[in-house]
Amino acid sequence: EAQVTQNPRYLITVTGKKLTVTCSQNMNHEYMSWYRQDPGLGLRQIYYSMNVEVTDKGDVPEGYKVSRKEKRNFPLILESPSPNQTSLYFCASRQPFYNSPLHFGNGTRLTVT
Amino acid sequence: AQTVTQSQPEMSVQEAETVTLSCTYDTSESDYYLFWYKQPPSRQMILVIRQEAYKQQNATENRFSVNFQKAAKSFSLKISDSQLGDAAMYFCAYRSARKDSNYQLIWGAGTKLIIKP
């Protein structure tokens, strides 16, 4: 089944404790992206990747890191999480074409205390 | 820069009736793509319908249809015969056709749709 797999689904952590949210897709998509969703703000892009070893900042990259060492995986790293990073996070992927729809993972609810 | 506005934070409709969710956008471009995504309580983001700006005919997917008014920069979603399973957050999104945009999506803030049984 074609899908974007994101783990974990829920994560509670404390300020400053490094964490990684994994994302993997099995559709051979070149493009992958991370979003955060907050009430009243819709989805805001954190980072995106056009292909292996090619990443770029989105609208809200501060406090996040990503890497794209292989095509299928695009982990999101929070080196020193803070409470303002408490949010719902989505990974997504698509083909690199203008009319390609985004395929989303099931989201990760992160709480930083 | 392009923006997308969903002016209705919340809407409610009686089951089996029709509801229209509004979306307006601001752009100076002539070629672009518009999307509606649905997010039920399960959190999954599901593509509902999409429309290419150069197509005059409004897109339709079963009970879901759009009213695309290019001059007015409006892209509303009409849900006919509303069902309980339609209860969700609905997001409108814009994508430029320009290659230098990397085809990024610009999102509205969302409209929460409540279905009354």
mmCIF file of C-alpha atoms in Angstrom, chain A:
data_model
loop_
_atom_site.group_PDB
_atom_site.id
_atom_site.type_symbol
_atom_site.label_atom_id
_atom_site.label_comp_id
_atom_site.label_asym_id
_atom_site.label_seq_id
_atom_site.Cartn_x
_atom_site.Cartn_y
_atom_site.Cartn_z
ATOM 1 C CA GLU A 1 0.000 0.000 0.000
ATOM 2 C CA ALA A 2 1.301 3.432 -0.963
ATOM 3 C CA GLN A 3 1.768 5.434 2.191
ATOM 4 C CA VAL A 4 3.717 7.898 4.255
ATOM 5 C CA THR A 5 4.635 6.406 7.619
ATOM 6 C CA GLN A 6 5.305 8.762 10.475
ATOM 7 C CA ASN A 7 6.354 7.782 13.994
ATOM 8 C CA PRO A 8 5.612 8.156 16.792
ATOM 9 C CA ARG A 9 1.957 9.126 16.764
ATOM 10 C CA TYR A 10 2.173 10.744 20.196
ATOM 11 C CA LEU A 11 5.223 12.050 21.989
ATOM 12 C CA ILE A 12 5.570 13.772 25.344
ATOM 13 C CA THR A 13 8.974 15.093 26.280
ATOM 14 C CA VAL A 14 10.691 17.664 28.441
ATOM 15 C CA THR A 15 12.399 20.875 27.469
ATOM 16 C CA GLY A 16 15.862 20.351 26.067
ATOM 17 C CA LYS A 17 15.709 16.605 25.460
ATOM 18 C CA LYS A 18 16.634 15.879 21.861
ATOM 19 C CA LEU A 19 14.068 13.968 19.826
ATOM 20 C CA THR A 20 13.560 12.682 16.309
ATOM 21 C CA VAL A 21 10.305 12.134 14.461
ATOM 22 C CA THR A 22 10.711 9.674 11.639
ATOM 23 C CA CYS A 23 9.063 9.810 8.242
ATOM 24 C CA SER A 24 9.250 7.253 5.475
ATOM 25 C CA GLN A 25 7.440 6.971 2.140
ATOM 26 C CA ASN A 26 7.239 4.004 -0.220
ATOM 27 C CA MET A 27 6.100 5.849 -3.353
ATOM 28 C CA ASN A 28 9.546 6.843 -4.618
ATOM 29 C CA HIS A 29 8.592 10.504 -4.279
ATOM 30 C CA GLU A 30 11.344 13.043 -4.787
ATOM 31 C CA TYR A 31 9.695 15.766 -2.742
ATOM 32 C CA MET A 32 9.152 15.525 1.015
ATOM 33 C CA SER A 33 8.113 18.118 3.532
ATOM 34 C CA TRP A 34 7.415 18.761 7.206
ATOM 35 C CA TYR A 35 4.555 20.900 8.499
ATOM 36 C CA ARG A 36 3.326 21.935 11.881
ATOM 37 C CA GLN A 37 -0.350 22.559 12.519
ATOM 38 C CA ASP A 38 -1.544 24.939 15.202
ATOM 39 C CA PRO A 39 -5.125 26.095 15.893
ATOM 40 C CA GLY A 40 -6.099 29.111 13.796
ATOM 41 C CA LEU A 41 -2.859 29.031 11.834
ATOM 42 C CA GLY A 42 -3.426 26.172 9.433
ATOM 43 C CA LEU A 43 -0.358 24.277 8.258
ATOM 44 C CA ARG A 44 3.004 25.976 8.243
ATOM 45 C CA GLN A 45 5.941 24.471 6.461
ATOM 46 C CA ILE A 46 9.060 23.775 8.505
ATOM 47 C CA TYR A 47 11.468 22.271 5.965
ATOM 48 C CA TYR A 48 11.215 20.603 2.630
ATOM 49 C CA SER A 49 13.421 18.491 0.407
ATOM 50 C CA MET A 50 13.362 18.397 -3.375
ATOM 51 C CA ASN A 51 15.556 15.287 -3.508
ATOM 52 C CA VAL A 52 18.294 13.368 -1.701
ATOM 53 C CA GLU A 53 20.757 15.722 -0.010
ATOM 54 C CA VAL A 54 18.696 18.751 -1.058
ATOM 55 C CA THR A 55 16.823 20.467 1.761
ATOM 56 C CA ASP A 56 15.533 23.975 2.250
ATOM 57 C CA LYS A 57 13.851 26.061 4.921
ATOM 58 C CA GLY A 58 10.146 26.608 4.962
ATOM 59 C CA ASP A 59 8.276 29.323 6.813
ATOM 60 C CA VAL A 60 9.085 28.269 10.401
ATOM 61 C CA PRO A 61 12.453 26.444 10.451
ATOM 62 C CA GLU A 62 13.834 27.792 13.738
ATOM 63 C CA GLY A 63 14.522 25.083 16.273
ATOM 64 C CA TYR A 64 14.301 22.223 13.764
ATOM 65 C CA LYS A 65 16.726 20.211 11.672
ATOM 66 C CA VAL A 66 16.189 17.726 8.876
ATOM 67 C CA SER A 67 18.259 15.409 6.762
ATOM 68 C CA ARG A 68 17.631 13.538 3.517
ATOM 69 C CA LYS A 69 20.275 10.870 3.150
ATOM 70 C CA GLU A 70 18.049 8.525 1.224
ATOM 71 C CA LYS A 71 15.004 9.072 -0.906
ATOM 72 C CA ARG A 72 12.447 7.359 1.280
ATOM 73 C CA ASN A 73 13.324 8.900 4.659
ATOM 74 C CA PHE A 74 13.072 12.451 5.918
ATOM 75 C CA PRO A 75 13.446 12.675 9.717
ATOM 76 C CA LEU A 76 12.640 15.793 11.705
ATOM 77 C CA ILE A 77 15.033 16.550 14.546
ATOM 78 C CA LEU A 78 14.433 18.808 17.522
ATOM 79 C CA GLU A 79 17.817 19.192 19.181
ATOM 80 C CA SER A 80 16.556 21.177 22.165
ATOM 81 C CA PRO A 81 12.759 21.180 22.209
ATOM 82 C CA SER A 82 10.910 24.037 23.863
ATOM 83 C CA PRO A 83 7.250 24.345 24.926
ATOM 84 C CA ASN A 84 6.460 26.557 21.904
ATOM 85 C CA GLN A 85 7.186 23.542 19.717
ATOM 86 C CA THR A 86 4.201 21.742 21.189
ATOM 87 C CA SER A 87 2.148 21.094 18.080
ATOM 88 C CA LEU A 88 0.783 18.574 15.610
ATOM 89 C CA TYR A 89 3.397 17.644 13.009
ATOM 90 C CA PHE A 90 2.850 16.208 9.556
ATOM 91 C CA CYS A 91 5.218 14.714 7.065
ATOM 92 C CA ALA A 92 4.152 14.724 3.415
ATOM 93 C CA SER A 93 5.502 13.669 0.053
ATOM 94 C CA ARG A 94 4.647 14.037 -3.621
ATOM 95 C CA GLN A 95 5.966 13.761 -7.129
ATOM 96 C CA PRO A 96 7.844 16.872 -8.346
ATOM 97 C CA PHE A 97 5.115 17.961 -10.721
ATOM 98 C CA TYR A 98 2.909 20.995 -10.598
ATOM 99 C CA ASN A 99 -0.322 19.043 -10.301
ATOM 100 C CA SER A 100 0.851 16.332 -7.921
ATOM 101 C CA PRO A 101 -1.151 16.109 -4.705
ATOM 102 C CA LEU A 102 0.519 15.834 -1.331
ATOM 103 C CA HIS A 103 0.342 12.517 0.500
ATOM 104 C CA PHE A 104 0.390 12.919 4.251
ATOM 105 C CA GLY A 105 1.492 10.824 7.182
ATOM 106 C CA ASN A 106 -0.907 10.373 10.093
ATOM 107 C CA GLY A 107 0.643 13.112 12.185
ATOM 108 C CA THR A 108 2.643 13.271 15.408
ATOM 109 C CA ARG A 109 1.184 15.043 18.407
ATOM 110 C CA LEU A 110 4.166 16.476 20.283
ATOM 111 C CA THR A 111 3.933 17.921 23.779
ATOM 112 C CA VAL A 112 6.973 19.619 25.307
ATOM 113 C CA THR A 113 6.721 20.354 29.034
#
